[in-house]
CSV table of C-alpha atoms and ligand atoms in Angstrom, one decimal:
chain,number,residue,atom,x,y,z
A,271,UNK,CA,101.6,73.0,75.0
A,272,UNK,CA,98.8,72.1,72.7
A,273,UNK,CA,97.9,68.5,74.9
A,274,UNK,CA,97.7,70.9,77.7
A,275,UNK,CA,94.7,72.3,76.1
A,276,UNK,CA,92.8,69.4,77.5
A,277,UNK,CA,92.5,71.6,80.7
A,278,UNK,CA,89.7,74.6,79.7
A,279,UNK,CA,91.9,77.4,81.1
A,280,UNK,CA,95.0,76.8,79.1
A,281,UNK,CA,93.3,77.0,75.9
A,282,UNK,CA,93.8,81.0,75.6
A,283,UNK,CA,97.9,80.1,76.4
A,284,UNK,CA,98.9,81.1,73.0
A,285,UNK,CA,102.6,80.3,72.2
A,286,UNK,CA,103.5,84.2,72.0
A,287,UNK,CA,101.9,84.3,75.6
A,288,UNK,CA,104.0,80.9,76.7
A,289,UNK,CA,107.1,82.7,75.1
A,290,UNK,CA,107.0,85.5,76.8
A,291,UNK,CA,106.6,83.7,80.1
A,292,UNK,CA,109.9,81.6,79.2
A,293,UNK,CA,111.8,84.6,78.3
A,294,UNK,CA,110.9,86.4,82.1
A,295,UNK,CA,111.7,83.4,83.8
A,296,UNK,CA,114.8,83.4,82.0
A,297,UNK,CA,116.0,86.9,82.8
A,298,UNK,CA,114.8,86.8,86.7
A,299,UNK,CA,117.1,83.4,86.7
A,300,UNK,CA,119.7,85.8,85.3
A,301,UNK,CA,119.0,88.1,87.6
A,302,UNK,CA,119.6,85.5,90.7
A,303,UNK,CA,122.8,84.9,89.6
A,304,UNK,CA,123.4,88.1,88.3
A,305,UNK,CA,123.0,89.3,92.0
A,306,UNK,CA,125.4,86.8,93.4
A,307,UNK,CA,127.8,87.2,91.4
A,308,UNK,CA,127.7,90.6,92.2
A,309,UNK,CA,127.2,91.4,88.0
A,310,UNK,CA,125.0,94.8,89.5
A,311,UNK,CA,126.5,97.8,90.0
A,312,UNK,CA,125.5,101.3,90.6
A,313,UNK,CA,126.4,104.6,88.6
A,314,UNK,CA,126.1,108.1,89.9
A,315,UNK,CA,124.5,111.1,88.0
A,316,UNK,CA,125.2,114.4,88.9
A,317,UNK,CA,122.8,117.0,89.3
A,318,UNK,CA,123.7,120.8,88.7
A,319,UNK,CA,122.2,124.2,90.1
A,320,UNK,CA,121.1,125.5,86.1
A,321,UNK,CA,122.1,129.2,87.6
A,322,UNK,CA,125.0,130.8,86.3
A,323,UNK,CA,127.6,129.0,89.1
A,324,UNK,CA,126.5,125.4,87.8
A,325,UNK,CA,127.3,124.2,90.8
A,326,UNK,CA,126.9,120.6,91.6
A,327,UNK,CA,124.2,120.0,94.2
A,328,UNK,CA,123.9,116.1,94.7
A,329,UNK,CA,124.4,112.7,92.6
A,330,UNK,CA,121.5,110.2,91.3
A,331,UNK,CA,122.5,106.6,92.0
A,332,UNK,CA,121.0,104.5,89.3
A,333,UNK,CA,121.5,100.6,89.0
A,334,UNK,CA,123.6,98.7,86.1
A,335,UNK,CA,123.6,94.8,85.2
A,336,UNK,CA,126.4,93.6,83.1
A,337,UNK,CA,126.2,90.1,81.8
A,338,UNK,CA,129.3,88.1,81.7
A,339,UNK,CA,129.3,88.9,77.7
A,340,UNK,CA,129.3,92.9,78.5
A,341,UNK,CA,125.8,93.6,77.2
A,342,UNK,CA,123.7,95.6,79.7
A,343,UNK,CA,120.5,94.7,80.7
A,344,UNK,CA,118.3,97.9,81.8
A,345,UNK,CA,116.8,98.8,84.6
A,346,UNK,CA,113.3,99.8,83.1
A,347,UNK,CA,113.6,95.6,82.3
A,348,UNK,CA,115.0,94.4,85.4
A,349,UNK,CA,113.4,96.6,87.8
A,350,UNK,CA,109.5,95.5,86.8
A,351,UNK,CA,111.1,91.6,87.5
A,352,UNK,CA,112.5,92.3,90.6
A,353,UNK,CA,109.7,94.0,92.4
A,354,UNK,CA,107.5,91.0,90.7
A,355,UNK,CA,109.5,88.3,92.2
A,356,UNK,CA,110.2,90.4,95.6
A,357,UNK,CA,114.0,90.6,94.8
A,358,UNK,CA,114.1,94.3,95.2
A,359,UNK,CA,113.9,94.4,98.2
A,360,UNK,CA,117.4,93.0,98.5
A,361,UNK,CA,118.6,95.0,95.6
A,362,UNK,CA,117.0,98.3,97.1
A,363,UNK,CA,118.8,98.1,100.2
A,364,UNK,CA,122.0,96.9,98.9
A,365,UNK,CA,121.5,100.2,96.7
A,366,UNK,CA,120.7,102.4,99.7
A,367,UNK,CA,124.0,101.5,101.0
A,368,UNK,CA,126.6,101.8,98.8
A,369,UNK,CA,125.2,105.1,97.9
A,370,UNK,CA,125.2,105.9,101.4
A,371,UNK,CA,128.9,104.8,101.4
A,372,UNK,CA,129.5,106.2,98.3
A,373,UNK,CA,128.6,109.8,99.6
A,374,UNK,CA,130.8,109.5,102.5
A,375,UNK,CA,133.8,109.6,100.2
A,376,UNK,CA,131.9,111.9,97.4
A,377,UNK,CA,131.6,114.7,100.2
A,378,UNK,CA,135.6,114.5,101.4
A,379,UNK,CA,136.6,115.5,98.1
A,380,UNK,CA,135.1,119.0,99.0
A,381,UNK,CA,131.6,118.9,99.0
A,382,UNK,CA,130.6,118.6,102.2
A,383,UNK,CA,126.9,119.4,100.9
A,384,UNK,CA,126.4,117.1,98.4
A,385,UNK,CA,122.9,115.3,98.5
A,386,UNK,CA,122.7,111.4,97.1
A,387,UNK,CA,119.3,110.7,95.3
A,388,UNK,CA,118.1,107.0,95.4
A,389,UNK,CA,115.5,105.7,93.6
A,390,UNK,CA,113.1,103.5,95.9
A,391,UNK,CA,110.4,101.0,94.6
A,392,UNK,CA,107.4,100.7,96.2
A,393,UNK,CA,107.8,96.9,97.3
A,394,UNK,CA,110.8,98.2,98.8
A,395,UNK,CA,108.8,101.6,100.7
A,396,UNK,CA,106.2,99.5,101.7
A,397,UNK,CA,108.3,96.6,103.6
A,398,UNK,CA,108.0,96.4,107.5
A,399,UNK,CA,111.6,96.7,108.3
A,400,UNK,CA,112.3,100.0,105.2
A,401,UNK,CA,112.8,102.1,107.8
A,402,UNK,CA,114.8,100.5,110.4
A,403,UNK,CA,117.2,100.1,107.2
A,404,UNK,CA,117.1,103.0,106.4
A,405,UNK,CA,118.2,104.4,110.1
A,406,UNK,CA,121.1,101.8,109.8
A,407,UNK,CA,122.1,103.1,106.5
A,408,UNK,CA,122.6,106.6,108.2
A,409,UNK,CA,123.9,104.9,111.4
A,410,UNK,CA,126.7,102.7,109.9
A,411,UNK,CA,127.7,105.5,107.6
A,412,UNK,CA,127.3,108.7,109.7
A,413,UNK,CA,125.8,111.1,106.7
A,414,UNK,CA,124.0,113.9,107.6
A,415,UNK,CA,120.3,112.8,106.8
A,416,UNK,CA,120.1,115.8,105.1
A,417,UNK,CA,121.7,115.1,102.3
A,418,UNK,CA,120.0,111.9,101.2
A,419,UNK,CA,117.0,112.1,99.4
A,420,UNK,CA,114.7,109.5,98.5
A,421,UNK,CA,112.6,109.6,95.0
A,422,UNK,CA,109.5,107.9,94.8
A,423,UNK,CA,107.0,108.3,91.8
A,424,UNK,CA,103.7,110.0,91.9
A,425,UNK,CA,101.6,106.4,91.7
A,426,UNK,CA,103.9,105.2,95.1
A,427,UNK,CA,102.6,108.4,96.9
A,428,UNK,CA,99.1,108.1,96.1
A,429,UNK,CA,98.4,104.6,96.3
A,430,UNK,CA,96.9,104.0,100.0
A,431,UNK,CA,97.1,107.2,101.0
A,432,UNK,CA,97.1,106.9,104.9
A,433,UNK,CA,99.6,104.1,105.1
A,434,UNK,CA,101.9,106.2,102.7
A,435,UNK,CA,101.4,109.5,104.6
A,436,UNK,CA,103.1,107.9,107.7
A,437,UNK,CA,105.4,105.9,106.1
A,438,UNK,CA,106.7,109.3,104.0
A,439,UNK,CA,106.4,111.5,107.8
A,440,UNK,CA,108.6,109.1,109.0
A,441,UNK,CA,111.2,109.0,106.8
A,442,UNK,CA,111.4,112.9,107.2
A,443,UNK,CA,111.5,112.5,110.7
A,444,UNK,CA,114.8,110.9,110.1
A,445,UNK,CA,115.7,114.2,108.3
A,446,UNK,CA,115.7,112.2,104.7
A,447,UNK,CA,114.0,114.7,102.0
A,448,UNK,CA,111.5,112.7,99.2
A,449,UNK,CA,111.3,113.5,95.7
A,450,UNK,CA,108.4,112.7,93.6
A,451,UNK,CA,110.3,111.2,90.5
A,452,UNK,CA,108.4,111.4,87.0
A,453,UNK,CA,106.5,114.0,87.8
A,454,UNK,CA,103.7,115.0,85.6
A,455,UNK,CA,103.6,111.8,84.0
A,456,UNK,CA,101.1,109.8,86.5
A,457,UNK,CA,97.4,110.8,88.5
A,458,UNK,CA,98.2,112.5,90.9
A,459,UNK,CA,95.3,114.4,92.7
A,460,UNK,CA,96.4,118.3,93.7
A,461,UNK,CA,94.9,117.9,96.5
A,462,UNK,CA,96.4,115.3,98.1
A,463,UNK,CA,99.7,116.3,96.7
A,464,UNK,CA,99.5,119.5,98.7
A,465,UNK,CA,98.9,117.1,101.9
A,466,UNK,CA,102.3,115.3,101.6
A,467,UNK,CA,105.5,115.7,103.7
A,468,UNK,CA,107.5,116.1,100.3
A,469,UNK,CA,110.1,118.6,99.1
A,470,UNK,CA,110.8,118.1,95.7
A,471,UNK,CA,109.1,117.5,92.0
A,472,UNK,CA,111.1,116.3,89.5
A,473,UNK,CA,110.0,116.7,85.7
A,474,UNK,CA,110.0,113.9,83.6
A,475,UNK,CA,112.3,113.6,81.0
A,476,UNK,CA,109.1,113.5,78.2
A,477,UNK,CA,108.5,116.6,79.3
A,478,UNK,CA,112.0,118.3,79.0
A,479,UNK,CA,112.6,117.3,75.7
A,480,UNK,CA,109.0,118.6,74.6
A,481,UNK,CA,110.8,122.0,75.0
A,482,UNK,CA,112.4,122.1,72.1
A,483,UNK,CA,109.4,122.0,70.1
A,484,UNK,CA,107.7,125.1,69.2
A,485,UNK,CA,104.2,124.1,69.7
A,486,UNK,CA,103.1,123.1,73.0
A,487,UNK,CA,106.5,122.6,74.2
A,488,UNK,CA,107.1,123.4,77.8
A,489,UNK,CA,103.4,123.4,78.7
A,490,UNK,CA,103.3,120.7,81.5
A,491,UNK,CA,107.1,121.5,82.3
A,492,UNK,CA,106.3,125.3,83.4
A,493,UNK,CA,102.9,124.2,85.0
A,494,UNK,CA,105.5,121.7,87.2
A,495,UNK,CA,107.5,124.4,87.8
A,496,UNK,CA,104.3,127.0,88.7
A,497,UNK,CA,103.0,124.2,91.6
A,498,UNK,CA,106.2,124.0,93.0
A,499,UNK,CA,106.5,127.6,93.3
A,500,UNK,CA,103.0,127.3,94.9
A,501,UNK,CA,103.4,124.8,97.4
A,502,UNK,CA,106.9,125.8,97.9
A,503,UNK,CA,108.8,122.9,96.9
A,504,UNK,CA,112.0,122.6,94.9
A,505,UNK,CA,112.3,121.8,91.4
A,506,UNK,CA,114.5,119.8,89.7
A,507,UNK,CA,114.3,118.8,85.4
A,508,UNK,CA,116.0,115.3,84.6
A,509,UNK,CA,116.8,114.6,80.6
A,510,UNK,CA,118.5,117.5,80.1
A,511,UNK,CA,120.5,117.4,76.4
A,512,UNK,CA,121.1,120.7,75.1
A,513,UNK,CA,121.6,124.5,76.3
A,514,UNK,CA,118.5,125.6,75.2
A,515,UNK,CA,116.7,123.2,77.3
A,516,UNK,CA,118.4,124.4,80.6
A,517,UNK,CA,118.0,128.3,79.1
A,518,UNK,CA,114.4,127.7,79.4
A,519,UNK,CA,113.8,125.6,82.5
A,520,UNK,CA,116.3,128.7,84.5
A,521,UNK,CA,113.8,131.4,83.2
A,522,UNK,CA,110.5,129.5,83.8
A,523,UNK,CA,112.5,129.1,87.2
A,524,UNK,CA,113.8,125.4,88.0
A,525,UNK,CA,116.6,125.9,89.5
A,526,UNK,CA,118.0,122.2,89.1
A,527,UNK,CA,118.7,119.8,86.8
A,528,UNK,CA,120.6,116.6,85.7
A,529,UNK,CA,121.3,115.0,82.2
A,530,UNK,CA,123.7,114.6,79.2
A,531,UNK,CA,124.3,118.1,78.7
A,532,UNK,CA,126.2,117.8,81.8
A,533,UNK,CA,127.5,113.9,82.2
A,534,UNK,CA,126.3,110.7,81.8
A,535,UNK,CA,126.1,108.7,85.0
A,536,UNK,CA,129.4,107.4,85.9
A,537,UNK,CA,131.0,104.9,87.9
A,538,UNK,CA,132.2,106.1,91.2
A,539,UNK,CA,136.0,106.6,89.6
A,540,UNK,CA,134.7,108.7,86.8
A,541,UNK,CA,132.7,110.7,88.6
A,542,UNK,CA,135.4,111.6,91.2
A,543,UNK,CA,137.4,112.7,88.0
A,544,UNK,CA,134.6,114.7,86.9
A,545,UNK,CA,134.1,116.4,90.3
A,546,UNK,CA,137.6,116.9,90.5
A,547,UNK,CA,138.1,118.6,87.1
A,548,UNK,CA,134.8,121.0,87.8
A,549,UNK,CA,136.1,121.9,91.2
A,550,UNK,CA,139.6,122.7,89.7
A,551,UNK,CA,137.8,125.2,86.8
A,552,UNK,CA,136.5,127.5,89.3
B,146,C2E,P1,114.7,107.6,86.7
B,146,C2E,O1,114.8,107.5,88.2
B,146,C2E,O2,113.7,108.6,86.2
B,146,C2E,O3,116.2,108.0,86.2
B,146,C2E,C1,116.4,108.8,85.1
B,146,C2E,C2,116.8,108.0,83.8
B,146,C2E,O4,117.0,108.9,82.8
B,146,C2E,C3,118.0,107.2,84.0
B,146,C2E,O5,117.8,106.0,83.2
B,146,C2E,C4,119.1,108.0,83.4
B,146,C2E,O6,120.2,107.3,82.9
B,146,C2E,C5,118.3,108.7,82.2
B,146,C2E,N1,118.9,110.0,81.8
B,146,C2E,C6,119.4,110.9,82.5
B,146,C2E,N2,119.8,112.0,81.8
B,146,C2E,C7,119.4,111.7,80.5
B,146,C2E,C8,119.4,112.4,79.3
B,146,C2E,O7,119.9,113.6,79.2
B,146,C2E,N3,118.9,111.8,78.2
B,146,C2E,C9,118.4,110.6,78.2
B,146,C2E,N4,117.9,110.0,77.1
B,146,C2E,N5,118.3,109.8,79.4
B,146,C2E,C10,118.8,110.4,80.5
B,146,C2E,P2,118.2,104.6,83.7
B,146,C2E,O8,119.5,104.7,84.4
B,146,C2E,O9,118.2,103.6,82.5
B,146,C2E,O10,117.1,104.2,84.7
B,146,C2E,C11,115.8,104.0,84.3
B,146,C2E,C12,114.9,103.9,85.5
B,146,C2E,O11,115.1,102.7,86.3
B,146,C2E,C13,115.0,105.0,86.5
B,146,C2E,O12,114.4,106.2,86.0
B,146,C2E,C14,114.4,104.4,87.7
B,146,C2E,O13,113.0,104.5,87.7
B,146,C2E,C15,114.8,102.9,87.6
B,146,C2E,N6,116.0,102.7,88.5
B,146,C2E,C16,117.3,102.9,88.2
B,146,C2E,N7,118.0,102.5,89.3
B,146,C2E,C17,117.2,102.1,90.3
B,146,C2E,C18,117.3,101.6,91.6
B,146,C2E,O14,118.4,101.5,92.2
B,146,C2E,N8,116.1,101.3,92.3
B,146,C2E,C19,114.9,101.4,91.7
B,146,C2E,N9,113.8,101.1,92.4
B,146,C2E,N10,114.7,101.9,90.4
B,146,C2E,C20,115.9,102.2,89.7
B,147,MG,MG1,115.0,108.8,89.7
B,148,MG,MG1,113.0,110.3,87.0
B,149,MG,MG1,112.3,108.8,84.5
């Protein structure tokens, strides 16, 4: 590296920088192979009405990678590579269909309502032929539209706001709902937020566990909670870990909500277990 720094511009390529360059490259050729040799694999989360039935209103699907030695790798390190390196866009669709498949069998087990949440990236929103997939996906599977939702964060929905206001009308047109994912953790301007074909915020995790604390706690969750109530959109809390967390959300008046105080996310066996069981117990 050091002869390199012959050439002007590679004088500032310190060996921490040069490292760290090695160490991506490394991981997105994992993640090549990792994707062909089918090492990804998706695990569901359910998410529960926080009201006194509990009822289980839908599923999140979120991605896992396994390496051949059984550590994970997570998705808040993978994810960033693969929308780099355009790889998501293969991943998100593969996603978007085995949760739509995965639904499918979900609903036969006696919830004909459930809704599937999939995370989308932006890459992945903003390519030419999202929505075509997208109508496939429903197509080849025959779900009711209405019971997949797509989550997209606040910075996806207010980055070039024309292109994304058609792209998001669209989507509903096909009778898909959106969630704005993260919520209250990004820029987003009120007013613009009022202007999009959403129908549902869902408040970070930083924000839920700020609850338990006595001061400030709960500050940015309730305010979440207040603008939904105000431009009529449904609320859901994600982080959930302990009863007085869900106490609090119910009376500020989310309705929703999904994390370890109710499961884990699970692989599609599990889960049908744990659906089973709670369908059982009432
Ligand atoms: P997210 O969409 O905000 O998902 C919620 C994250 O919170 C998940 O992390 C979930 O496992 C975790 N979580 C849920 N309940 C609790 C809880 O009670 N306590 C704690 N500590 N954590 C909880 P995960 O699975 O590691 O995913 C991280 C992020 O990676 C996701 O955040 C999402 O942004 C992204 N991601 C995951 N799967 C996909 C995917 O298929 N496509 C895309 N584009 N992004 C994905
Ligand atoms: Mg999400
Ligand atoms: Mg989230
Ligand atoms: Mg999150």
């Amino acid at each position: 590296r050091a002869k390199k720094s012959r050439r002007g511009s590679f004088v500032t390529f310190s060996t921490e920088m040069g490292s760290d360059i090695r160490e991506r490259v490394r991981l997105l050729q994992s993640l090549r192979s990792a994707v062909e040799s089918e090492r990804l694999f998706i695990v569901y989360q359910p998410q529960v009405n926080l009201g006194r039935d509990g009822d289980v209103v839908g599923v999140e699907a979120l991605i896992r990678w396994r390496n051949e030695d059984g550590t994970f790798v997570p998705p808040d390190r993978f994810i960033p590579l693969a929308e780099a390196s355009g790889m998501i866009v293969a991943i998100g669709d593969w996603v978007l269909r085995m949760s739509c498949h995965e639904l499918v069998r979900l609903q036969a087990l006696g919830l004909p309502n459930l809704r599937m949440s999939v995370n989308v990236s932006q890459i992945q929103f903003r390519h030419p032929e999202f929505l075509d997939k997208l109508n496939a996906a429903l197509i080849d599977t025959g779900i009711n539209p209405k019971c997949l939702e797509l989550e997209i964060t606040e910075s996806v929905a207010m980055e070039d706001a024309d292109f994304m206001l058609e792209t998001l009308h669209l989507v509903r047109e096909l009778g898909i709902s959106i969630a704005i994912d993260d919520f209250g953790t990004g820029y987003s301007s009120l007013s613009h937020l009022r202007q999009l074909p959403i129908d549902r915020l869902k408040i970070d995790r930083a924000f839920v566990s700020e609850l338990n604390q006595q001061v400030s706690g709960g500050h940015i969750a309730s305010m979440v909670v207040e603008l939904g109530r105000n431009l009529n959109l449904t609320v859901i809390a994600e982080g959930i870990e302990d009863e007085a967390q869900a106490e609090t959300l119910l009376r500020m008046g989310c309705h929703e909500g999904q994390g370890y105080l109710y499961a884990k996310p699970m692989v599609p066996l599990q889960l049908k277990e744990w659906l089973q069981a709670r369908l059982a117990s009432r």
